[in-house]
Amino acid sequence: MDERDKLATSQAALQWAASYLGEHGIRDARMDAELLLAHCLVQPRLQFYLEPQRPLAADERERFAELISRRGRREPLQYITGRQEFMSLEFLVSPAVLIPRADTEMLVETALSWARNQARSLRILDLCTGSGAVAVSLAHYLEGSDIWAGDISAAAIEVARANAERLGTHVCFAQGDLTGPFRGAVFDLITANPPYIPRDDICGLEPEVGVAEPKLALDGGQDGLDFYRRLAVEATPLLGPGGKVMLEIGWDEGPQVQAILTEAGFTTIKLIKDYAGRDRVVTASRPPTQDRPPSDSKASQPRTVPK
Ligand code: GLN
């Protein structure tokens, strides 16, 4: 068969691409082939079933072959299409940001259900915002709240800003190291999906993650917990009375993150599972000592307490 016949129609092209991707270790080879052809032809996938014999023009064949070869080199599908759906919204992504995960919807759902039960408009800060998926979803689904978001990467902030704008939401972004840009401000809720993969585990991840995604967004230090240690200390002065933190965690990090937050004085610490039944989100309330002026706290705690 002539090399070009393999891509002569949409059906033939999909067959060729699915087997090529399968040979290159792509798990959902047929699905990825369909999504990439749909992206290439700017058509819904359904169209390939309605019109399987649709001929591909020479330039379409060339572009499709190039997309498939990129995917075959284990570039994530979402970096090729530049898009990922999250919370039923379409987000732009680039290699500067982590691709939003379905797991992280649990963080947004948890924040939304808490926020909807508060009888006031809220000030919310999302740290390590990356593509802005969490911050922009909160802004979209929570009318009347003020949302801030930060990331250490200027390139990520650019992507996040573009997402906020495209989706018609208002989020105030600031670039800087974790809580750095927000010192002196007070929030009702701080959310974050910080980097939490233990450093030495990154090279063992699928190449789509370990090679293609930004190390900065994955690397949580030697044991993966560096950012929780920092957040436990740095979030406290940024929280108002009744303030909460809600953090995504690795499925096996629950007990350690709970211990870190307990140590820092947080209360009502809860672990929330994802749809796969694994620990995914931890929520906690601001240390209550924050409610007392510092001078009071010593005076009201004499060394010997008369009983
Ligand atoms: N959940 C992501 C993964 O398993 C990691 C996200 C993160 O480090 N925040 O690849």
PDB file of C-alpha atoms and ligand atoms in Angstrom:
ATOM      1  CA  MET A   1       0.000   0.000   0.000  1.00  0.00           C
ATOM      2  CA  ASP A   2       1.222   3.478  -0.864  1.00  0.00           C
ATOM      3  CA  GLU A   3       2.201   5.320   2.318  1.00  0.00           C
ATOM      4  CA  ARG A   4      -0.343   8.036   1.496  1.00  0.00           C
ATOM      5  CA  ASP A   5      -3.260   5.560   1.186  1.00  0.00           C
ATOM      6  CA  LYS A   6      -2.966   4.926   4.898  1.00  0.00           C
ATOM      7  CA  LEU A   7      -4.271   8.422   5.464  1.00  0.00           C
ATOM      8  CA  ALA A   8      -6.610   8.672   2.464  1.00  0.00           C
ATOM      9  CA  THR A   9      -9.874   8.765   4.433  1.00  0.00           C
ATOM     10  CA  SER A  10     -10.739   9.567   8.025  1.00  0.00           C
ATOM     11  CA  GLN A  11     -11.422   5.877   8.713  1.00  0.00           C
ATOM     12  CA  ALA A  12      -8.094   4.744   7.250  1.00  0.00           C
ATOM     13  CA  ALA A  13      -6.219   7.521   9.032  1.00  0.00           C
ATOM     14  CA  LEU A  14      -7.740   6.552  12.373  1.00  0.00           C
ATOM     15  CA  GLN A  15      -6.859   2.902  11.912  1.00  0.00           C
ATOM     16  CA  TRP A  16      -3.273   3.771  11.039  1.00  0.00           C
ATOM     17  CA  ALA A  17      -2.930   6.267  13.895  1.00  0.00           C
ATOM     18  CA  ALA A  18      -4.477   3.977  16.525  1.00  0.00           C
ATOM     19  CA  SER A  19      -2.077   1.152  15.712  1.00  0.00           C
ATOM     20  CA  TYR A  20       0.925   3.539  15.525  1.00  0.00           C
ATOM     21  CA  LEU A  21       0.094   4.995  18.948  1.00  0.00           C
ATOM     22  CA  GLY A  22      -0.561   1.518  20.376  1.00  0.00           C
ATOM     23  CA  GLU A  23       2.900   0.434  19.251  1.00  0.00           C
ATOM     24  CA  HIS A  24       4.335   3.484  21.011  1.00  0.00           C
ATOM     25  CA  GLY A  25       2.827   2.494  24.334  1.00  0.00           C
ATOM     26  CA  ILE A  26      -0.165   4.854  24.364  1.00  0.00           C
ATOM     27  CA  ARG A  27      -2.931   3.279  26.432  1.00  0.00           C
ATOM     28  CA  ASP A  28      -6.022   4.900  24.866  1.00  0.00           C
ATOM     29  CA  ALA A  29      -4.575   4.833  21.370  1.00  0.00           C
ATOM     30  CA  ARG A  30      -7.861   4.840  19.419  1.00  0.00           C
ATOM     31  CA  MET A  31      -9.363   7.604  21.557  1.00  0.00           C
ATOM     32  CA  ASP A  32      -6.249   9.774  21.253  1.00  0.00           C
ATOM     33  CA  ALA A  33      -6.220   9.200  17.482  1.00  0.00           C
ATOM     34  CA  GLU A  34      -9.832  10.349  17.257  1.00  0.00           C
ATOM     35  CA  LEU A  35      -9.269  13.379  19.471  1.00  0.00           C
ATOM     36  CA  LEU A  36      -6.237  14.428  17.452  1.00  0.00           C
ATOM     37  CA  LEU A  37      -8.018  13.986  14.122  1.00  0.00           C
ATOM     38  CA  ALA A  38     -10.980  15.957  15.476  1.00  0.00           C
ATOM     39  CA  HIS A  39      -8.544  18.685  16.566  1.00  0.00           C
ATOM     40  CA  CYS A  40      -6.781  18.614  13.191  1.00  0.00           C
ATOM     41  CA  LEU A  41      -9.973  18.799  11.106  1.00  0.00           C
ATOM     42  CA  VAL A  42     -11.835  21.045  13.597  1.00  0.00           C
ATOM     43  CA  GLN A  43     -14.722  18.564  13.603  1.00  0.00           C
ATOM     44  CA  PRO A  44     -16.559  16.676  16.328  1.00  0.00           C
ATOM     45  CA  ARG A  45     -15.491  13.014  16.684  1.00  0.00           C
ATOM     46  CA  LEU A  46     -19.014  11.907  15.794  1.00  0.00           C
ATOM     47  CA  GLN A  47     -18.381  13.088  12.246  1.00  0.00           C
ATOM     48  CA  PHE A  48     -15.895  10.231  11.658  1.00  0.00           C
ATOM     49  CA  TYR A  49     -18.712   7.749  12.261  1.00  0.00           C
ATOM     50  CA  LEU A  50     -21.194   9.626  10.093  1.00  0.00           C
ATOM     51  CA  GLU A  51     -18.747  10.035   7.232  1.00  0.00           C
ATOM     52  CA  PRO A  52     -16.001   7.392   7.518  1.00  0.00           C
ATOM     53  CA  GLN A  53     -14.955   7.758   3.913  1.00  0.00           C
ATOM     54  CA  ARG A  54     -14.299  11.515   4.158  1.00  0.00           C
ATOM     55  CA  PRO A  55     -11.151  12.042   2.115  1.00  0.00           C
ATOM     56  CA  LEU A  56      -8.233  13.847   3.776  1.00  0.00           C
ATOM     57  CA  ALA A  57      -6.573  16.578   1.745  1.00  0.00           C
ATOM     58  CA  ALA A  58      -2.783  16.501   1.411  1.00  0.00           C
ATOM     59  CA  ASP A  59      -2.241  19.251   3.987  1.00  0.00           C
ATOM     60  CA  GLU A  60      -4.641  17.576   6.425  1.00  0.00           C
ATOM     61  CA  ARG A  61      -2.742  14.277   6.112  1.00  0.00           C
ATOM     62  CA  GLU A  62       0.524  16.028   6.748  1.00  0.00           C
ATOM     63  CA  ARG A  63      -0.730  17.890   9.803  1.00  0.00           C
ATOM     64  CA  PHE A  64      -2.390  14.784  11.243  1.00  0.00           C
ATOM     65  CA  ALA A  65       0.763  12.677  10.757  1.00  0.00           C
ATOM     66  CA  GLU A  66       2.753  15.363  12.604  1.00  0.00           C
ATOM     67  CA  LEU A  67       0.300  15.417  15.544  1.00  0.00           C
ATOM     68  CA  ILE A  68       0.386  11.624  15.778  1.00  0.00           C
ATOM     69  CA  SER A  69       4.150  11.569  15.721  1.00  0.00           C
ATOM     70  CA  ARG A  70       4.267  14.089  18.595  1.00  0.00           C
ATOM     71  CA  ARG A  71       1.851  11.941  20.609  1.00  0.00           C
ATOM     72  CA  GLY A  72       3.966   8.881  19.747  1.00  0.00           C
ATOM     73  CA  ARG A  73       6.908  10.666  21.415  1.00  0.00           C
ATOM     74  CA  ARG A  74       4.694  10.732  24.543  1.00  0.00           C
ATOM     75  CA  GLU A  75       3.856  14.400  24.434  1.00  0.00           C
ATOM     76  CA  PRO A  76       0.589  14.708  26.417  1.00  0.00           C
ATOM     77  CA  LEU A  77      -2.504  14.972  24.248  1.00  0.00           C
ATOM     78  CA  GLN A  78      -3.530  18.160  26.063  1.00  0.00           C
ATOM     79  CA  TYR A  79      -0.262  19.968  25.251  1.00  0.00           C
ATOM     80  CA  ILE A  80      -0.828  19.096  21.593  1.00  0.00           C
ATOM     81  CA  THR A  81      -4.427  20.308  21.497  1.00  0.00           C
ATOM     82  CA  GLY A  82      -3.711  23.079  24.029  1.00  0.00           C
ATOM     83  CA  ARG A  83      -6.948  22.303  25.878  1.00  0.00           C
ATOM     84  CA  GLN A  84      -8.271  20.406  28.887  1.00  0.00           C
ATOM     85  CA  GLU A  85     -11.764  20.262  30.308  1.00  0.00           C
ATOM     86  CA  PHE A  86     -12.086  20.819  34.049  1.00  0.00           C
ATOM     87  CA  MET A  87     -15.304  21.366  36.034  1.00  0.00           C
ATOM     88  CA  SER A  88     -17.140  21.404  32.665  1.00  0.00           C
ATOM     89  CA  LEU A  89     -15.093  24.426  31.559  1.00  0.00           C
ATOM     90  CA  GLU A  90     -12.501  24.458  28.812  1.00  0.00           C
ATOM     91  CA  PHE A  91      -9.029  25.498  29.989  1.00  0.00           C
ATOM     92  CA  LEU A  92      -6.050  26.431  27.867  1.00  0.00           C
ATOM     93  CA  VAL A  93      -2.893  24.552  28.818  1.00  0.00           C
ATOM     94  CA  SER A  94       0.749  24.760  27.801  1.00  0.00           C
ATOM     95  CA  PRO A  95       3.898  22.967  28.982  1.00  0.00           C
ATOM     96  CA  ALA A  96       4.284  25.829  31.494  1.00  0.00           C
ATOM     97  CA  VAL A  97       1.416  24.393  33.560  1.00  0.00           C
ATOM     98  CA  LEU A  98       0.286  21.087  34.994  1.00  0.00           C
ATOM     99  CA  ILE A  99      -2.652  19.654  33.044  1.00  0.00           C
ATOM    100  CA  PRO A 100      -5.744  19.973  35.280  1.00  0.00           C
ATOM    101  CA  ARG A 101      -6.751  16.531  36.652  1.00  0.00           C
ATOM    102  CA  ALA A 102     -10.198  15.139  37.348  1.00  0.00           C
ATOM    103  CA  ASP A 103      -8.886  14.428  40.901  1.00  0.00           C
ATOM    104  CA  THR A 104      -8.567  18.147  41.516  1.00  0.00           C
ATOM    105  CA  GLU A 105     -12.294  18.649  40.886  1.00  0.00           C
ATOM    106  CA  MET A 106     -12.708  17.194  44.401  1.00  0.00           C
ATOM    107  CA  LEU A 107     -10.822  20.203  45.792  1.00  0.00           C
ATOM    108  CA  VAL A 108     -13.099  22.603  43.903  1.00  0.00           C
ATOM    109  CA  GLU A 109     -16.274  20.694  44.893  1.00  0.00           C
ATOM    110  CA  THR A 110     -15.199  20.746  48.553  1.00  0.00           C
ATOM    111  CA  ALA A 111     -14.483  24.475  48.422  1.00  0.00           C
ATOM    112  CA  LEU A 112     -17.771  25.198  46.636  1.00  0.00           C
ATOM    113  CA  SER A 113     -19.926  23.287  49.079  1.00  0.00           C
ATOM    114  CA  TRP A 114     -18.286  25.010  52.064  1.00  0.00           C
ATOM    115  CA  ALA A 115     -18.468  28.444  50.412  1.00  0.00           C
ATOM    116  CA  ARG A 116     -22.135  28.071  49.485  1.00  0.00           C
ATOM    117  CA  ASN A 117     -22.960  27.509  53.154  1.00  0.00           C
ATOM    118  CA  GLN A 118     -21.371  30.758  54.283  1.00  0.00           C
ATOM    119  CA  ALA A 119     -23.764  33.638  54.682  1.00  0.00           C
ATOM    120  CA  ARG A 120     -21.330  36.241  53.360  1.00  0.00           C
ATOM    121  CA  SER A 121     -19.303  36.960  50.284  1.00  0.00           C
ATOM    122  CA  LEU A 122     -15.857  35.434  50.594  1.00  0.00           C
ATOM    123  CA  ARG A 123     -12.267  36.335  49.921  1.00  0.00           C
ATOM    124  CA  ILE A 124     -10.543  33.303  48.490  1.00  0.00           C
ATOM    125  CA  LEU A 125      -6.866  32.762  47.662  1.00  0.00           C
ATOM    126  CA  ASP A 126      -5.679  29.923  45.410  1.00  0.00           C
ATOM    127  CA  LEU A 127      -1.955  29.204  45.656  1.00  0.00           C
ATOM    128  CA  CYS A 128       0.168  27.275  43.118  1.00  0.00           C
ATOM    129  CA  THR A 129      -2.618  28.106  40.690  1.00  0.00           C
ATOM    130  CA  GLY A 130      -0.885  26.858  37.510  1.00  0.00           C
ATOM    131  CA  SER A 131      -3.426  27.021  34.671  1.00  0.00           C
ATOM    132  CA  GLY A 132      -5.820  28.736  37.089  1.00  0.00           C
ATOM    133  CA  ALA A 133      -8.185  25.752  36.932  1.00  0.00           C
ATOM    134  CA  VAL A 134      -9.133  25.944  40.629  1.00  0.00           C
ATOM    135  CA  ALA A 135      -9.273  29.747  40.925  1.00  0.00           C
ATOM    136  CA  VAL A 136     -11.176  30.291  37.677  1.00  0.00           C
ATOM    137  CA  SER A 137     -13.654  27.482  38.428  1.00  0.00           C
ATOM    138  CA  LEU A 138     -14.330  29.014  41.851  1.00  0.00           C
ATOM    139  CA  ALA A 139     -14.808  32.430  40.254  1.00  0.00           C
ATOM    140  CA  HIS A 140     -17.149  30.921  37.660  1.00  0.00           C
ATOM    141  CA  TYR A 141     -19.311  28.931  40.082  1.00  0.00           C
ATOM    142  CA  LEU A 142     -19.269  31.307  43.080  1.00  0.00           C
ATOM    143  CA  GLU A 143     -20.778  34.600  42.178  1.00  0.00           C
ATOM    144  CA  GLY A 144     -20.015  37.532  44.437  1.00  0.00           C
ATOM    145  CA  SER A 145     -16.768  36.195  45.895  1.00  0.00           C
ATOM    146  CA  ASP A 146     -13.402  37.859  45.466  1.00  0.00           C
ATOM    147  CA  ILE A 147     -10.771  35.494  44.153  1.00  0.00           C
ATOM    148  CA  TRP A 148      -7.005  35.949  44.211  1.00  0.00           C
ATOM    149  CA  ALA A 149      -4.461  33.512  42.838  1.00  0.00           C
ATOM    150  CA  GLY A 150      -0.700  33.177  42.809  1.00  0.00           C
ATOM    151  CA  ASP A 151       2.041  31.093  41.247  1.00  0.00           C
ATOM    152  CA  ILE A 152       5.824  31.267  41.280  1.00  0.00           C
ATOM    153  CA  SER A 153       5.945  30.903  37.488  1.00  0.00           C
ATOM    154  CA  ALA A 154       5.293  34.013  35.391  1.00  0.00           C
ATOM    155  CA  ALA A 155       4.537  31.756  32.406  1.00  0.00           C
ATOM    156  CA  ALA A 156       1.864  29.927  34.426  1.00  0.00           C
ATOM    157  CA  ILE A 157       0.297  33.230  35.500  1.00  0.00           C
ATOM    158  CA  GLU A 158       0.049  34.180  31.832  1.00  0.00           C
ATOM    159  CA  VAL A 159      -1.859  30.970  31.043  1.00  0.00           C
ATOM    160  CA  ALA A 160      -4.086  31.414  34.105  1.00  0.00           C
ATOM    161  CA  ARG A 161      -4.869  35.030  33.151  1.00  0.00           C
ATOM    162  CA  ALA A 162      -5.819  33.945  29.639  1.00  0.00           C
ATOM    163  CA  ASN A 163      -8.151  31.314  31.112  1.00  0.00           C
ATOM    164  CA  ALA A 164      -9.833  33.773  33.467  1.00  0.00           C
ATOM    165  CA  GLU A 165     -10.361  36.194  30.603  1.00  0.00           C
ATOM    166  CA  ARG A 166     -11.648  33.592  28.120  1.00  0.00           C
ATOM    167  CA  LEU A 167     -14.128  32.275  30.651  1.00  0.00           C
ATOM    168  CA  GLY A 168     -15.309  35.764  31.562  1.00  0.00           C
ATOM    169  CA  THR A 169     -14.278  35.569  35.223  1.00  0.00           C
ATOM    170  CA  HIS A 170     -12.498  38.075  37.406  1.00  0.00           C
ATOM    171  CA  VAL A 171      -9.478  36.778  39.324  1.00  0.00           C
ATOM    172  CA  CYS A 172      -6.610  38.909  40.708  1.00  0.00           C
ATOM    173  CA  PHE A 173      -3.329  37.199  39.886  1.00  0.00           C
ATOM    174  CA  ALA A 174       0.076  37.788  41.423  1.00  0.00           C
ATOM    175  CA  GLN A 175       3.386  36.139  40.632  1.00  0.00           C
ATOM    176  CA  GLY A 176       5.624  35.152  43.516  1.00  0.00           C
ATOM    177  CA  ASP A 177       6.828  32.428  45.870  1.00  0.00           C
ATOM    178  CA  LEU A 178       3.809  30.797  47.562  1.00  0.00           C
ATOM    179  CA  THR A 179       2.251  33.324  50.009  1.00  0.00           C
ATOM    180  CA  GLY A 180       4.919  35.979  49.283  1.00  0.00           C
ATOM    181  CA  PRO A 181       2.790  38.347  47.169  1.00  0.00           C
ATOM    182  CA  PHE A 182      -0.142  38.211  49.592  1.00  0.00           C
ATOM    183  CA  ARG A 183       1.500  39.126  52.916  1.00  0.00           C
ATOM    184  CA  GLY A 184      -0.687  41.451  54.948  1.00  0.00           C
ATOM    185  CA  ALA A 185      -3.917  40.408  53.204  1.00  0.00           C
ATOM    186  CA  VAL A 186      -6.658  38.383  54.916  1.00  0.00           C
ATOM    187  CA  PHE A 187      -8.749  35.623  53.338  1.00  0.00           C
ATOM    188  CA  ASP A 188     -11.633  33.371  54.356  1.00  0.00           C
ATOM    189  CA  LEU A 189     -10.350  30.398  52.386  1.00  0.00           C
ATOM    190  CA  ILE A 190      -6.981  29.358  51.002  1.00  0.00           C
ATOM    191  CA  THR A 191      -6.953  26.553  48.436  1.00  0.00           C
ATOM    192  CA  ALA A 192      -3.914  24.930  46.835  1.00  0.00           C
ATOM    193  CA  ASN A 193      -2.886  21.965  44.749  1.00  0.00           C
ATOM    194  CA  PRO A 194       0.813  22.307  45.545  1.00  0.00           C
ATOM    195  CA  PRO A 195       3.596  20.143  44.107  1.00  0.00           C
ATOM    196  CA  TYR A 196       3.478  16.948  46.198  1.00  0.00           C
ATOM    197  CA  ILE A 197       5.394  14.196  44.401  1.00  0.00           C
ATOM    198  CA  PRO A 198       8.486  12.985  46.314  1.00  0.00           C
ATOM    199  CA  ARG A 199      11.438  14.193  44.219  1.00  0.00           C
ATOM    200  CA  ASP A 200      12.914  10.781  43.499  1.00  0.00           C
ATOM    201  CA  ASP A 201       9.545   9.406  42.312  1.00  0.00           C
ATOM    202  CA  ILE A 202       9.236  11.889  39.426  1.00  0.00           C
ATOM    203  CA  CYS A 203      11.487   9.968  37.037  1.00  0.00           C
ATOM    204  CA  GLY A 204       9.375   6.823  37.618  1.00  0.00           C
ATOM    205  CA  LEU A 205       6.148   8.488  36.455  1.00  0.00           C
ATOM    206  CA  GLU A 206       4.664   8.051  32.962  1.00  0.00           C
ATOM    207  CA  PRO A 207       6.713  10.153  30.495  1.00  0.00           C
ATOM    208  CA  GLU A 208       3.658  12.327  29.833  1.00  0.00           C
ATOM    209  CA  VAL A 209       3.914  13.455  33.468  1.00  0.00           C
ATOM    210  CA  GLY A 210       7.514  12.959  34.566  1.00  0.00           C
ATOM    211  CA  VAL A 211       9.141  14.267  31.384  1.00  0.00           C
ATOM    212  CA  ALA A 212       6.572  16.611  29.834  1.00  0.00           C
ATOM    213  CA  GLU A 213       4.937  18.363  32.775  1.00  0.00           C
ATOM    214  CA  PRO A 214       6.733  21.147  34.660  1.00  0.00           C
ATOM    215  CA  LYS A 215       8.968  19.745  37.439  1.00  0.00           C
ATOM    216  CA  LEU A 216       8.209  22.883  39.414  1.00  0.00           C
ATOM    217  CA  ALA A 217       4.540  21.838  39.611  1.00  0.00           C
ATOM    218  CA  LEU A 218       5.297  18.267  40.737  1.00  0.00           C
ATOM    219  CA  ASP A 219       8.381  18.355  42.954  1.00  0.00           C
ATOM    220  CA  GLY A 220       7.352  18.405  46.602  1.00  0.00           C
ATOM    221  CA  GLY A 221      10.895  17.892  47.915  1.00  0.00           C
ATOM    222  CA  GLN A 222      12.460  14.738  49.337  1.00  0.00           C
ATOM    223  CA  ASP A 223       9.269  13.335  50.906  1.00  0.00           C
ATOM    224  CA  GLY A 224       6.756  15.337  48.821  1.00  0.00           C
ATOM    225  CA  LEU A 225       5.577  17.335  51.839  1.00  0.00           C
ATOM    226  CA  ASP A 226       7.680  20.523  51.655  1.00  0.00           C
ATOM    227  CA  PHE A 227       4.778  22.734  50.559  1.00  0.00           C
ATOM    228  CA  TYR A 228       2.449  21.478  53.294  1.00  0.00           C
ATOM    229  CA  ARG A 229       5.106  22.344  55.881  1.00  0.00           C
ATOM    230  CA  ARG A 230       5.419  25.834  54.431  1.00  0.00           C
ATOM    231  CA  LEU A 231       1.670  26.309  54.021  1.00  0.00           C
ATOM    232  CA  ALA A 232       0.950  25.230  57.595  1.00  0.00           C
ATOM    233  CA  VAL A 233       3.111  28.121  58.790  1.00  0.00           C
ATOM    234  CA  GLU A 234       2.548  30.714  56.068  1.00  0.00           C
ATOM    235  CA  ALA A 235      -1.239  30.367  55.658  1.00  0.00           C
ATOM    236  CA  THR A 236      -2.114  31.099  59.297  1.00  0.00           C
ATOM    237  CA  PRO A 237      -1.482  34.885  59.301  1.00  0.00           C
ATOM    238  CA  LEU A 238      -3.431  35.198  56.025  1.00  0.00           C
ATOM    239  CA  LEU A 239      -6.634  33.690  57.434  1.00  0.00           C
ATOM    240  CA  GLY A 240      -9.403  35.679  59.093  1.00  0.00           C
ATOM    241  CA  PRO A 241     -11.660  34.367  61.908  1.00  0.00           C
ATOM    242  CA  GLY A 242     -13.279  31.084  60.824  1.00  0.00           C
ATOM    243  CA  GLY A 243     -10.794  30.873  57.945  1.00  0.00           C
ATOM    244  CA  LYS A 244     -10.111  27.556  56.238  1.00  0.00           C
ATOM    245  CA  VAL A 245      -7.415  25.869  54.212  1.00  0.00           C
ATOM    246  CA  MET A 246      -8.294  23.221  51.631  1.00  0.00           C
ATOM    247  CA  LEU A 247      -5.378  21.402  50.064  1.00  0.00           C
ATOM    248  CA  GLU A 248      -5.050  18.645  47.511  1.00  0.00           C
ATOM    249  CA  ILE A 249      -2.742  15.853  48.690  1.00  0.00           C
ATOM    250  CA  GLY A 250      -1.215  12.686  47.278  1.00  0.00           C
ATOM    251  CA  TRP A 251      -3.391   9.628  48.073  1.00  0.00           C
ATOM    252  CA  ASP A 252      -0.886   8.316  50.647  1.00  0.00           C
ATOM    253  CA  GLU A 253       0.000  11.657  52.280  1.00  0.00           C
ATOM    254  CA  GLY A 254      -3.149  12.155  54.399  1.00  0.00           C
ATOM    255  CA  PRO A 255      -1.805  11.140  57.829  1.00  0.00           C
ATOM    256  CA  GLN A 256       1.429  13.125  57.409  1.00  0.00           C
ATOM    257  CA  VAL A 257      -0.342  16.280  56.201  1.00  0.00           C
ATOM    258  CA  GLN A 258      -2.822  15.926  59.052  1.00  0.00           C
ATOM    259  CA  ALA A 259       0.107  15.757  61.485  1.00  0.00           C
ATOM    260  CA  ILE A 260       1.772  18.820  59.941  1.00  0.00           C
ATOM    261  CA  LEU A 261      -1.433  20.872  60.239  1.00  0.00           C
ATOM    262  CA  THR A 262      -2.080  19.647  63.794  1.00  0.00           C
ATOM    263  CA  GLU A 263       1.429  20.644  64.791  1.00  0.00           C
ATOM    264  CA  ALA A 264       0.809  24.153  63.390  1.00  0.00           C
ATOM    265  CA  GLY A 265      -2.344  24.444  65.534  1.00  0.00           C
ATOM    266  CA  PHE A 266      -5.024  23.938  62.847  1.00  0.00           C
ATOM    267  CA  THR A 267      -8.283  22.379  64.088  1.00  0.00           C
ATOM    268  CA  THR A 268     -11.176  20.347  62.632  1.00  0.00           C
ATOM    269  CA  ILE A 269      -8.802  18.654  60.218  1.00  0.00           C
ATOM    270  CA  LYS A 270     -10.638  16.417  57.767  1.00  0.00           C
ATOM    271  CA  LEU A 271      -9.528  14.091  54.993  1.00  0.00           C
ATOM    272  CA  ILE A 272     -11.799  13.858  51.971  1.00  0.00           C
ATOM    273  CA  LYS A 273     -11.648  11.007  49.495  1.00  0.00           C
ATOM    274  CA  ASP A 274     -11.821  11.231  45.709  1.00  0.00           C
ATOM    275  CA  TYR A 275     -14.195   9.171  43.559  1.00  0.00           C
ATOM    276  CA  ALA A 276     -11.636   6.356  43.510  1.00  0.00           C
ATOM    277  CA  GLY A 277     -11.908   6.139  47.317  1.00  0.00           C
ATOM    278  CA  ARG A 278      -8.425   7.558  48.000  1.00  0.00           C
ATOM    279  CA  ASP A 279      -7.540  10.448  50.307  1.00  0.00           C
ATOM    280  CA  ARG A 280      -7.342  13.510  48.040  1.00  0.00           C
ATOM    281  CA  VAL A 281      -8.177  16.701  49.936  1.00  0.00           C
ATOM    282  CA  VAL A 282      -7.464  17.902  53.454  1.00  0.00           C
ATOM    283  CA  THR A 283      -9.466  20.714  55.031  1.00  0.00           C
ATOM    284  CA  ALA A 284      -8.648  22.505  58.265  1.00  0.00           C
ATOM    285  CA  SER A 285      -9.646  25.571  60.286  1.00  0.00           C
ATOM    286  CA  ARG A 286      -7.332  28.354  61.312  1.00  0.00           C
ATOM    287  CA  PRO A 287      -5.548  27.934  64.640  1.00  0.00           C
ATOM    288  CA  PRO A 288      -7.955  29.400  67.249  1.00  0.00           C
ATOM    289  CA  THR A 289      -5.146  31.231  69.086  1.00  0.00           C
ATOM    290  CA  GLN A 290      -5.253  33.655  66.162  1.00  0.00           C
ATOM    291  CA  ASP A 291      -8.594  34.924  67.452  1.00  0.00           C
ATOM    292  CA  ARG A 292      -6.966  36.380  70.590  1.00  0.00           C
ATOM    293  CA  PRO A 293      -4.746  39.438  70.523  1.00  0.00           C
ATOM    294  CA  PRO A 294      -1.174  38.292  71.327  1.00  0.00           C
ATOM    295  CA  SER A 295      -0.973  40.293  74.587  1.00  0.00           C
ATOM    296  CA  ASP A 296      -4.126  38.562  75.871  1.00  0.00           C
ATOM    297  CA  SER A 297      -2.933  35.080  75.186  1.00  0.00           C
ATOM    298  CA  LYS A 298      -0.122  35.237  77.758  1.00  0.00           C
ATOM    299  CA  ALA A 299      -2.107  37.103  80.387  1.00  0.00           C
ATOM    300  CA  SER A 300      -4.968  34.630  80.213  1.00  0.00           C
ATOM    301  CA  GLN A 301      -2.733  31.597  80.592  1.00  0.00           C
ATOM    302  CA  PRO A 302      -1.049  31.808  84.009  1.00  0.00           C
ATOM    303  CA  ARG A 303       1.576  29.135  84.681  1.00  0.00           C
ATOM    304  CA  THR A 304      -0.306  27.729  87.655  1.00  0.00           C
ATOM    305  CA  VAL A 305      -3.995  27.431  87.169  1.00  0.00           C
ATOM    306  CA  PRO A 306      -6.033  27.434  90.424  1.00  0.00           C
ATOM    307  CA  LYS A 307      -8.523  24.592  90.324  1.00  0.00           C
TER     308      LYS A 307
HETATM  309  N1  GLN B   1      -1.732  14.485  40.848  1.00  0.00           N
HETATM  310  C1  GLN B   1      -0.578  14.777  40.080  1.00  0.00           C
HETATM  311  C2  GLN B   1       0.060  13.478  39.608  1.00  0.00           C
HETATM  312  O1  GLN B   1      -0.147  12.450  40.187  1.00  0.00           O
HETATM  313  C3  GLN B   1       0.439  15.591  40.852  1.00  0.00           C
HETATM  314  C4  GLN B   1      -0.060  16.932  41.175  1.00  0.00           C
HETATM  315  C5  GLN B   1       0.790  17.683  42.142  1.00  0.00           C
HETATM  316  O2  GLN B   1       1.966  17.412  42.427  1.00  0.00           O
HETATM  317  N2  GLN B   1       0.189  18.666  42.646  1.00  0.00           N
HETATM  318  O3  GLN B   1       0.756  13.467  38.639  1.00  0.00           O
END
